[in-house]
Amino acid sequence: MADKKHVFLTGGSGFVASQILAGLIEVCASFSIFTGTGYSFASTTPNNISADSIAAQRDYHITASVRSRAKADQVLALHPSWARQLTFVYIADVAQDGVFDDVFTKAEQPFDYVIHTASPVNFSVTDFQRDLIDPAVQGSVGLLQSAHTHGGAQLKRFVLLGSAVSCLDSFQDISVAGKPYTEKDWNPVTASQAISSRNPVIGYNASKKLAEQAAWAFKESHKPVFDLAVICPDIIIGPMLQPVSGPKAVNETNSFAVYNFMNGVYTQIEGLTFPYYHFVDVRNVALAHILALTTPAASGQRILLISGLIAPQLVINTIRKHFPQLHGRVVEGEPAQILPKGNEPTGWDTSHSTEILGGKGWKYIGLEESVVDTVRSLLALEAGWGL
């Protein structure tokens, strides 16, 4: 392992982290995974990123944290070839003080990069402070502290999976579109407002905003040797590479944005809304993390990831168009109505972030392709579950 760059990745059995692992370990195949085509490096690498620098990622070794040995075994059962470049550590509670210290002090080789994806995304919790805010904030700050204290001088960059909800306004009138959000905007929501709202979406928004602000504050106050980049996607959907034991184990965003149309949760379109109305495919999210490790322009930046609009009827229309066998499971709705009545979501200006990721060379996966690939992934999983 001594001749390889060493990456520490948290949340290693998760939706986003599994795609990051695929990109880091199987980099040649990953560009086919990310783009949905068989393009070569030259045609899929963003203009300002050299193909050679991406190819060099085959020399990475990844240490990934998961909650238990059972989780690690599940990952390797699905992807046995990953074992050559992947080591697991077990962290049951990322919010526990000092829980990451041993990762750094006992590592066979010092880390060059850290990617932190482990943070709760759960809209069914009721104790927002305990189940959303504390794990997000304490997990991020705790990992930063461990990296700063024990990471060593060669640690170059810390890439944090944040969220676009840190930039939007939780209290904006959804019936009137406002000025497009940018990476310079911050959600005004506070922890006390989130808790008093009893709205899990606002609780989640607060957790992501506060965790990111805590990370930037740590960077400013402690001046670590490594720099920081934050990836801020909106709703993440896409095919799943992580272990999914059954229908209830589908990740939160794929569930509410796609699978609930197939599994009987959504039986009518009237009154159905999404918490947000813009999306990005998980493969774009993973690629952004990988590029952010070594792209100089990513240093000290918030990088917004927004592919386009998503709405219940758009998802319905796409599923019914491409999967006629699912017509009996997926409500027809009102095909000509794009957004729920009274909803005019504010858009996003991602020009600065897109330039960091490669400008015209950065290509987003569109909604139709993303939904189709998500449904195919879900149908394959259902077959494995015996449904």
mmCIF file of N, CA and C in Angstrom, residues 153-261:
data_model
loop_
_atom_site.group_PDB
_atom_site.id
_atom_site.type_symbol
_atom_site.label_atom_id
_atom_site.label_comp_id
_atom_site.label_asym_id
_atom_site.label_seq_id
_atom_site.Cartn_x
_atom_site.Cartn_y
_atom_site.Cartn_z
ATOM 1 N N ALA A 153 1.246 15.733 8.356
ATOM 2 C CA ALA A 153 1.509 16.843 7.441
ATOM 3 C C ALA A 153 1.141 16.538 6.000
ATOM 4 N N GLN A 154 1.009 15.243 5.640
ATOM 5 C CA GLN A 154 0.745 14.905 4.241
ATOM 6 C C GLN A 154 -0.743 14.956 3.889
ATOM 7 N N LEU A 155 -1.632 15.147 4.886
ATOM 8 C CA LEU A 155 -3.064 15.197 4.616
ATOM 9 C C LEU A 155 -3.379 16.468 3.836
ATOM 10 N N LYS A 156 -3.876 16.313 2.632
ATOM 11 C CA LYS A 156 -3.993 17.434 1.702
ATOM 12 C C LYS A 156 -5.377 18.077 1.694
ATOM 13 N N ARG A 157 -6.417 17.257 1.698
ATOM 14 C CA ARG A 157 -7.759 17.842 1.533
ATOM 15 C C ARG A 157 -8.802 17.003 2.247
ATOM 16 N N PHE A 158 -9.785 17.713 2.784
ATOM 17 C CA PHE A 158 -10.958 17.133 3.436
ATOM 18 C C PHE A 158 -12.163 17.519 2.581
ATOM 19 N N VAL A 159 -12.834 16.523 2.006
ATOM 20 C CA VAL A 159 -14.015 16.771 1.169
ATOM 21 C C VAL A 159 -15.247 16.340 1.955
ATOM 22 N N LEU A 160 -16.140 17.280 2.195
ATOM 23 C CA LEU A 160 -17.342 17.052 2.993
ATOM 24 C C LEU A 160 -18.565 16.981 2.097
ATOM 25 N N LEU A 161 -19.374 15.937 2.266
ATOM 26 C CA LEU A 161 -20.671 15.874 1.594
ATOM 27 C C LEU A 161 -21.651 16.732 2.372
ATOM 28 N N GLY A 162 -21.929 17.917 1.846
ATOM 29 C CA GLY A 162 -22.922 18.801 2.433
ATOM 30 C C GLY A 162 -24.248 18.635 1.715
ATOM 31 N N SER A 163 -24.955 19.726 1.508
ATOM 32 C CA SER A 163 -26.243 19.672 0.816
ATOM 33 C C SER A 163 -26.613 21.053 0.309
ATOM 34 N N ALA A 164 -27.331 21.069 -0.806
ATOM 35 C CA ALA A 164 -27.845 22.327 -1.325
ATOM 36 C C ALA A 164 -28.844 22.967 -0.370
ATOM 37 N N VAL A 165 -29.410 22.199 0.547
ATOM 38 C CA VAL A 165 -30.362 22.788 1.492
ATOM 39 C C VAL A 165 -29.673 23.768 2.432
ATOM 40 N N SER A 166 -28.352 23.712 2.499
ATOM 41 C CA SER A 166 -27.619 24.698 3.293
ATOM 42 C C SER A 166 -27.643 26.077 2.643
ATOM 43 N N CYS A 167 -27.993 26.110 1.369
ATOM 44 C CA CYS A 167 -28.011 27.372 0.614
ATOM 45 C C CYS A 167 -29.415 27.939 0.422
ATOM 46 N N LEU A 168 -30.424 27.094 0.376
ATOM 47 C CA LEU A 168 -31.778 27.587 0.115
ATOM 48 C C LEU A 168 -32.392 28.188 1.380
ATOM 49 N N ASP A 169 -33.541 28.794 1.231
ATOM 50 C CA ASP A 169 -34.257 29.420 2.351
ATOM 51 C C ASP A 169 -35.435 28.531 2.748
ATOM 52 N N SER A 170 -35.349 27.942 3.928
ATOM 53 C CA SER A 170 -36.410 27.038 4.388
ATOM 54 C C SER A 170 -37.756 27.717 4.533
ATOM 55 N N PHE A 171 -37.766 29.049 4.626
ATOM 56 C CA PHE A 171 -39.002 29.781 4.907
ATOM 57 C C PHE A 171 -39.511 30.566 3.700
ATOM 58 N N GLN A 172 -38.901 30.368 2.549
ATOM 59 C CA GLN A 172 -39.320 31.103 1.366
ATOM 60 C C GLN A 172 -40.705 30.657 0.905
ATOM 61 N N ASP A 173 -41.485 31.588 0.416
ATOM 62 C CA ASP A 173 -42.807 31.308 -0.145
ATOM 63 C C ASP A 173 -42.640 30.439 -1.390
ATOM 64 N N ILE A 174 -43.107 29.180 -1.335
ATOM 65 C CA ILE A 174 -42.895 28.267 -2.447
ATOM 66 C C ILE A 174 -43.797 28.560 -3.642
ATOM 67 N N SER A 175 -44.740 29.465 -3.479
ATOM 68 C CA SER A 175 -45.634 29.779 -4.594
ATOM 69 C C SER A 175 -45.051 30.818 -5.538
ATOM 70 N N VAL A 176 -43.928 31.426 -5.156
ATOM 71 C CA VAL A 176 -43.309 32.466 -5.982
ATOM 72 C C VAL A 176 -41.809 32.194 -6.062
ATOM 73 N N ALA A 177 -41.308 32.021 -7.277
ATOM 74 C CA ALA A 177 -39.877 31.781 -7.446
ATOM 75 C C ALA A 177 -39.091 33.042 -7.136
ATOM 76 N N GLY A 178 -38.011 32.890 -6.401
ATOM 77 C CA GLY A 178 -37.167 34.020 -6.062
ATOM 78 C C GLY A 178 -35.918 34.074 -6.923
ATOM 79 N N LYS A 179 -34.971 34.891 -6.520
ATOM 80 C CA LYS A 179 -33.692 34.979 -7.215
ATOM 81 C C LYS A 179 -32.959 33.660 -7.074
ATOM 82 N N PRO A 180 -32.363 33.160 -8.162
ATOM 83 C CA PRO A 180 -31.693 31.862 -8.081
ATOM 84 C C PRO A 180 -30.644 31.822 -6.967
ATOM 85 N N TYR A 181 -30.618 30.708 -6.256
ATOM 86 C CA TYR A 181 -29.640 30.513 -5.202
ATOM 87 C C TYR A 181 -28.256 30.275 -5.814
ATOM 88 N N THR A 182 -27.225 30.651 -5.054
ATOM 89 C CA THR A 182 -25.856 30.352 -5.431
ATOM 90 C C THR A 182 -25.132 29.783 -4.219
ATOM 91 N N GLU A 183 -23.868 29.421 -4.418
ATOM 92 C CA GLU A 183 -23.064 28.894 -3.317
ATOM 93 C C GLU A 183 -22.737 29.954 -2.276
ATOM 94 N N LYS A 184 -23.048 31.207 -2.555
ATOM 95 C CA LYS A 184 -22.825 32.273 -1.577
ATOM 96 C C LYS A 184 -23.978 32.398 -0.574
ATOM 97 N N ASP A 185 -25.090 31.744 -0.846
ATOM 98 C CA ASP A 185 -26.267 31.853 0.022
ATOM 99 C C ASP A 185 -26.192 30.867 1.178
ATOM 100 N N TRP A 186 -26.835 31.252 2.289
ATOM 101 C CA TRP A 186 -26.957 30.379 3.458
ATOM 102 C C TRP A 186 -28.402 30.327 3.920
ATOM 103 N N ASN A 187 -28.851 29.136 4.240
ATOM 104 C CA ASN A 187 -30.178 28.939 4.785
ATOM 105 C C ASN A 187 -30.278 29.662 6.132
ATOM 106 N N PRO A 188 -31.296 30.492 6.358
ATOM 107 C CA PRO A 188 -31.394 31.217 7.626
ATOM 108 C C PRO A 188 -31.877 30.374 8.803
ATOM 109 N N VAL A 189 -32.254 29.123 8.581
ATOM 110 C CA VAL A 189 -32.852 28.310 9.639
ATOM 111 C C VAL A 189 -31.880 28.100 10.793
ATOM 112 N N THR A 190 -32.397 28.129 12.008
ATOM 113 C CA THR A 190 -31.622 27.842 13.211
ATOM 114 C C THR A 190 -32.079 26.513 13.808
ATOM 115 N N ALA A 191 -31.290 26.005 14.745
ATOM 116 C CA ALA A 191 -31.666 24.759 15.403
ATOM 117 C C ALA A 191 -32.974 24.916 16.159
ATOM 118 N N SER A 192 -33.137 26.017 16.875
ATOM 119 C CA SER A 192 -34.357 26.214 17.654
ATOM 120 C C SER A 192 -35.579 26.329 16.749
ATOM 121 N N GLN A 193 -35.426 26.995 15.611
ATOM 122 C CA GLN A 193 -36.544 27.087 14.662
ATOM 123 C C GLN A 193 -36.901 25.710 14.111
ATOM 124 N N ALA A 194 -35.888 24.928 13.802
ATOM 125 C CA ALA A 194 -36.141 23.585 13.270
ATOM 126 C C ALA A 194 -36.874 22.721 14.284
ATOM 127 N N ILE A 195 -36.420 22.761 15.520
ATOM 128 C CA ILE A 195 -37.036 21.935 16.565
ATOM 129 C C ILE A 195 -38.475 22.369 16.826
ATOM 130 N N SER A 196 -38.701 23.671 16.903
ATOM 131 C CA SER A 196 -40.054 24.166 17.174
ATOM 132 C C SER A 196 -40.993 23.931 15.996
ATOM 133 N N SER A 197 -40.451 23.827 14.790
ATOM 134 C CA SER A 197 -41.289 23.610 13.607
ATOM 135 C C SER A 197 -41.929 22.228 13.587
ATOM 136 N N ARG A 198 -41.257 21.250 14.230
ATOM 137 C CA ARG A 198 -41.690 19.842 14.208
ATOM 138 C C ARG A 198 -41.793 19.309 12.785
ATOM 139 N N ASN A 199 -41.072 19.945 11.879
ATOM 140 C CA ASN A 199 -41.057 19.543 10.470
ATOM 141 C C ASN A 199 -39.715 18.871 10.194
ATOM 142 N N PRO A 200 -39.710 17.572 9.898
ATOM 143 C CA PRO A 200 -38.435 16.875 9.714
ATOM 144 C C PRO A 200 -37.613 17.389 8.549
ATOM 145 N N VAL A 201 -38.268 17.954 7.547
ATOM 146 C CA VAL A 201 -37.517 18.531 6.427
ATOM 147 C C VAL A 201 -36.719 19.739 6.905
ATOM 148 N N ILE A 202 -37.349 20.589 7.698
ATOM 149 C CA ILE A 202 -36.633 21.741 8.245
ATOM 150 C C ILE A 202 -35.564 21.278 9.230
ATOM 151 N N GLY A 203 -35.841 20.212 9.972
ATOM 152 C CA GLY A 203 -34.826 19.641 10.859
ATOM 153 C C GLY A 203 -33.611 19.168 10.088
ATOM 154 N N TYR A 204 -33.837 18.503 8.974
ATOM 155 C CA TYR A 204 -32.735 18.060 8.126
ATOM 156 C C TYR A 204 -31.972 19.250 7.560
ATOM 157 N N ASN A 205 -32.717 20.261 7.082
ATOM 158 C CA ASN A 205 -32.068 21.458 6.544
ATOM 159 C C ASN A 205 -31.130 22.079 7.577
ATOM 160 N N ALA A 206 -31.617 22.180 8.803
ATOM 161 C CA ALA A 206 -30.802 22.770 9.860
ATOM 162 C C ALA A 206 -29.563 21.930 10.129
ATOM 163 N N SER A 207 -29.703 20.614 10.127
ATOM 164 C CA SER A 207 -28.568 19.744 10.430
ATOM 165 C C SER A 207 -27.466 19.915 9.392
ATOM 166 N N LYS A 208 -27.833 20.004 8.126
ATOM 167 C CA LYS A 208 -26.825 20.134 7.078
ATOM 168 C C LYS A 208 -26.187 21.521 7.091
ATOM 169 N N LYS A 209 -26.992 22.542 7.296
ATOM 170 C CA LYS A 209 -26.449 23.907 7.354
ATOM 171 C C LYS A 209 -25.492 24.061 8.534
ATOM 172 N N LEU A 210 -25.902 23.594 9.714
ATOM 173 C CA LEU A 210 -25.090 23.764 10.914
ATOM 174 C C LEU A 210 -23.810 22.927 10.852
ATOM 175 N N ALA A 211 -23.896 21.740 10.266
ATOM 176 C CA ALA A 211 -22.698 20.910 10.133
ATOM 177 C C ALA A 211 -21.691 21.557 9.193
ATOM 178 N N GLU A 212 -22.173 22.110 8.100
ATOM 179 C CA GLU A 212 -21.243 22.752 7.171
ATOM 180 C C GLU A 212 -20.635 24.011 7.783
ATOM 181 N N GLN A 213 -21.455 24.826 8.425
ATOM 182 C CA GLN A 213 -20.916 26.024 9.058
ATOM 183 C C GLN A 213 -19.885 25.673 10.128
ATOM 184 N N ALA A 214 -20.132 24.603 10.871
ATOM 185 C CA ALA A 214 -19.176 24.175 11.888
ATOM 186 C C ALA A 214 -17.858 23.744 11.247
ATOM 187 N N ALA A 215 -17.931 23.123 10.076
ATOM 188 C CA ALA A 215 -16.713 22.705 9.384
ATOM 189 C C ALA A 215 -15.897 23.909 8.930
ATOM 190 N N TRP A 216 -16.565 24.904 8.349
ATOM 191 C CA TRP A 216 -15.842 26.103 7.916
ATOM 192 C C TRP A 216 -15.279 26.855 9.118
ATOM 193 N N ALA A 217 -16.027 26.886 10.219
ATOM 194 C CA ALA A 217 -15.540 27.562 11.426
ATOM 195 C C ALA A 217 -14.307 26.848 11.981
ATOM 196 N N PHE A 218 -14.317 25.530 11.970
ATOM 197 C CA PHE A 218 -13.152 24.764 12.425
ATOM 198 C C PHE A 218 -11.944 25.083 11.550
ATOM 199 N N LYS A 219 -12.156 25.104 10.244
ATOM 200 C CA LYS A 219 -11.051 25.410 9.327
ATOM 201 C C LYS A 219 -10.463 26.783 9.618
ATOM 202 N N GLU A 220 -11.318 27.744 9.886
ATOM 203 C CA GLU A 220 -10.866 29.109 10.134
ATOM 204 C C GLU A 220 -10.134 29.223 11.472
ATOM 205 N N SER A 221 -10.644 28.566 12.499
ATOM 206 C CA SER A 221 -10.080 28.742 13.837
ATOM 207 C C SER A 221 -8.838 27.889 14.088
ATOM 208 N N HIS A 222 -8.760 26.698 13.478
ATOM 209 C CA HIS A 222 -7.662 25.787 13.773
ATOM 210 C C HIS A 222 -6.545 25.824 12.730
ATOM 211 N N LYS A 223 -6.844 26.351 11.543
ATOM 212 C CA LYS A 223 -5.833 26.452 10.480
ATOM 213 C C LYS A 223 -5.094 25.123 10.252
ATOM 214 N N PRO A 224 -5.813 24.039 9.959
ATOM 215 C CA PRO A 224 -5.150 22.752 9.735
ATOM 216 C C PRO A 224 -4.300 22.778 8.462
ATOM 217 N N VAL A 225 -3.432 21.781 8.320
ATOM 218 C CA VAL A 225 -2.572 21.735 7.144
ATOM 219 C C VAL A 225 -3.361 21.400 5.883
ATOM 220 N N PHE A 226 -4.474 20.732 6.042
ATOM 221 C CA PHE A 226 -5.298 20.362 4.889
ATOM 222 C C PHE A 226 -6.310 21.460 4.585
ATOM 223 N N ASP A 227 -6.774 21.484 3.341
ATOM 224 C CA ASP A 227 -7.835 22.420 2.994
ATOM 225 C C ASP A 227 -9.178 21.699 2.948
ATOM 226 N N LEU A 228 -10.233 22.452 2.664
ATOM 227 C CA LEU A 228 -11.607 21.944 2.765
ATOM 228 C C LEU A 228 -12.376 22.263 1.497
ATOM 229 N N ALA A 229 -13.153 21.309 1.028
ATOM 230 C CA ALA A 229 -14.115 21.516 -0.056
ATOM 231 C C ALA A 229 -15.420 20.849 0.353
ATOM 232 N N VAL A 230 -16.542 21.497 0.039
ATOM 233 C CA VAL A 230 -17.850 20.964 0.419
ATOM 234 C C VAL A 230 -18.696 20.761 -0.836
ATOM 235 N N ILE A 231 -19.205 19.556 -1.011
ATOM 236 C CA ILE A 231 -20.069 19.207 -2.141
ATOM 237 C C ILE A 231 -21.521 19.356 -1.697
ATOM 238 N N CYS A 232 -22.302 20.163 -2.422
ATOM 239 C CA CYS A 232 -23.662 20.523 -2.001
ATOM 240 C C CYS A 232 -24.691 20.106 -3.046
ATOM 241 N N PRO A 233 -25.131 18.841 -3.043
ATOM 242 C CA PRO A 233 -26.159 18.396 -3.990
ATOM 243 C C PRO A 233 -27.572 18.619 -3.442
ATOM 244 N N ASP A 234 -28.534 18.704 -4.360
ATOM 245 C CA ASP A 234 -29.942 18.682 -3.947
ATOM 246 C C ASP A 234 -30.380 17.212 -3.915
ATOM 247 N N ILE A 235 -31.639 16.909 -4.117
ATOM 248 C CA ILE A 235 -32.130 15.531 -4.020
ATOM 249 C C ILE A 235 -31.240 14.609 -4.857
ATOM 250 N N ILE A 236 -30.731 13.568 -4.240
ATOM 251 C CA ILE A 236 -29.859 12.615 -4.940
ATOM 252 C C ILE A 236 -30.643 11.349 -5.243
ATOM 253 N N ILE A 237 -30.734 11.016 -6.525
ATOM 254 C CA ILE A 237 -31.350 9.758 -6.931
ATOM 255 C C ILE A 237 -30.365 9.019 -7.830
ATOM 256 N N GLY A 238 -30.687 7.783 -8.145
ATOM 257 C CA GLY A 238 -29.834 7.036 -9.057
ATOM 258 C C GLY A 238 -29.696 5.584 -8.655
ATOM 259 N N PRO A 239 -29.004 4.805 -9.486
ATOM 260 C CA PRO A 239 -28.842 3.373 -9.219
ATOM 261 C C PRO A 239 -28.034 3.134 -7.958
ATOM 262 N N MET A 240 -28.300 2.017 -7.325
ATOM 263 C CA MET A 240 -27.723 1.700 -6.016
ATOM 264 C C MET A 240 -26.680 0.601 -6.123
ATOM 265 N N LEU A 241 -25.511 0.862 -5.566
ATOM 266 C CA LEU A 241 -24.452 -0.130 -5.459
ATOM 267 C C LEU A 241 -24.292 -0.632 -4.040
ATOM 268 N N GLN A 242 -24.946 0.017 -3.086
ATOM 269 C CA GLN A 242 -24.809 -0.348 -1.673
ATOM 270 C C GLN A 242 -25.684 -1.559 -1.347
ATOM 271 N N PRO A 243 -25.392 -2.261 -0.255
ATOM 272 C CA PRO A 243 -26.275 -3.343 0.169
ATOM 273 C C PRO A 243 -27.661 -2.797 0.521
ATOM 274 N N VAL A 244 -28.707 -3.439 -0.007
ATOM 275 C CA VAL A 244 -30.091 -3.050 0.287
ATOM 276 C C VAL A 244 -30.835 -4.336 0.619
ATOM 277 N N SER A 245 -31.128 -4.531 1.886
ATOM 278 C CA SER A 245 -31.641 -5.815 2.352
ATOM 279 C C SER A 245 -33.105 -6.057 2.034
ATOM 280 N N GLY A 246 -33.862 -4.991 1.782
ATOM 281 C CA GLY A 246 -35.281 -5.129 1.498
ATOM 282 C C GLY A 246 -35.890 -3.792 1.163
ATOM 283 N N PRO A 247 -37.178 -3.752 0.839
ATOM 284 C CA PRO A 247 -37.816 -2.505 0.416
ATOM 285 C C PRO A 247 -37.654 -1.357 1.403
ATOM 286 N N LYS A 248 -37.687 -1.636 2.697
ATOM 287 C CA LYS A 248 -37.574 -0.575 3.693
ATOM 288 C C LYS A 248 -36.144 -0.063 3.856
ATOM 289 N N ALA A 249 -35.188 -0.730 3.231
ATOM 290 C CA ALA A 249 -33.787 -0.323 3.326
ATOM 291 C C ALA A 249 -33.333 0.525 2.141
ATOM 292 N N VAL A 250 -34.233 0.790 1.194
ATOM 293 C CA VAL A 250 -33.891 1.712 0.112
ATOM 294 C C VAL A 250 -33.603 3.082 0.717
ATOM 295 N N ASN A 251 -32.555 3.739 0.247
ATOM 296 C CA ASN A 251 -32.167 5.022 0.833
ATOM 297 C C ASN A 251 -33.289 6.055 0.723
ATOM 298 N N GLU A 252 -33.275 7.014 1.627
ATOM 299 C CA GLU A 252 -34.387 7.953 1.808
ATOM 300 C C GLU A 252 -34.756 8.689 0.528
ATOM 301 N N THR A 253 -33.768 9.212 -0.199
ATOM 302 C CA THR A 253 -34.097 10.042 -1.366
ATOM 303 C C THR A 253 -34.626 9.205 -2.524
ATOM 304 N N ASN A 254 -34.048 8.044 -2.770
ATOM 305 C CA ASN A 254 -34.619 7.181 -3.801
ATOM 306 C C ASN A 254 -36.016 6.712 -3.425
ATOM 307 N N SER A 255 -36.268 6.570 -2.117
ATOM 308 C CA SER A 255 -37.595 6.143 -1.685
ATOM 309 C C SER A 255 -38.645 7.199 -1.982
ATOM 310 N N PHE A 256 -38.453 8.420 -1.441
ATOM 311 C CA PHE A 256 -39.534 9.399 -1.590
ATOM 312 C C PHE A 256 -39.629 9.955 -3.009
ATOM 313 N N ALA A 257 -38.510 9.945 -3.761
ATOM 314 C CA ALA A 257 -38.538 10.549 -5.089
ATOM 315 C C ALA A 257 -38.881 9.567 -6.197
ATOM 316 N N VAL A 258 -38.670 8.267 -5.971
ATOM 317 C CA VAL A 258 -38.914 7.295 -7.041
ATOM 318 C C VAL A 258 -39.678 6.070 -6.540
ATOM 319 N N TYR A 259 -39.135 5.361 -5.542
ATOM 320 C CA TYR A 259 -39.684 4.048 -5.199
ATOM 321 C C TYR A 259 -41.099 4.121 -4.639
ATOM 322 N N ASN A 260 -41.427 5.188 -3.965
ATOM 323 C CA ASN A 260 -42.778 5.287 -3.398
ATOM 324 C C ASN A 260 -43.870 5.336 -4.459
ATOM 325 N N PHE A 261 -43.505 5.614 -5.706
ATOM 326 C CA PHE A 261 -44.476 5.528 -6.795
ATOM 327 C C PHE A 261 -44.703 4.077 -7.195
#
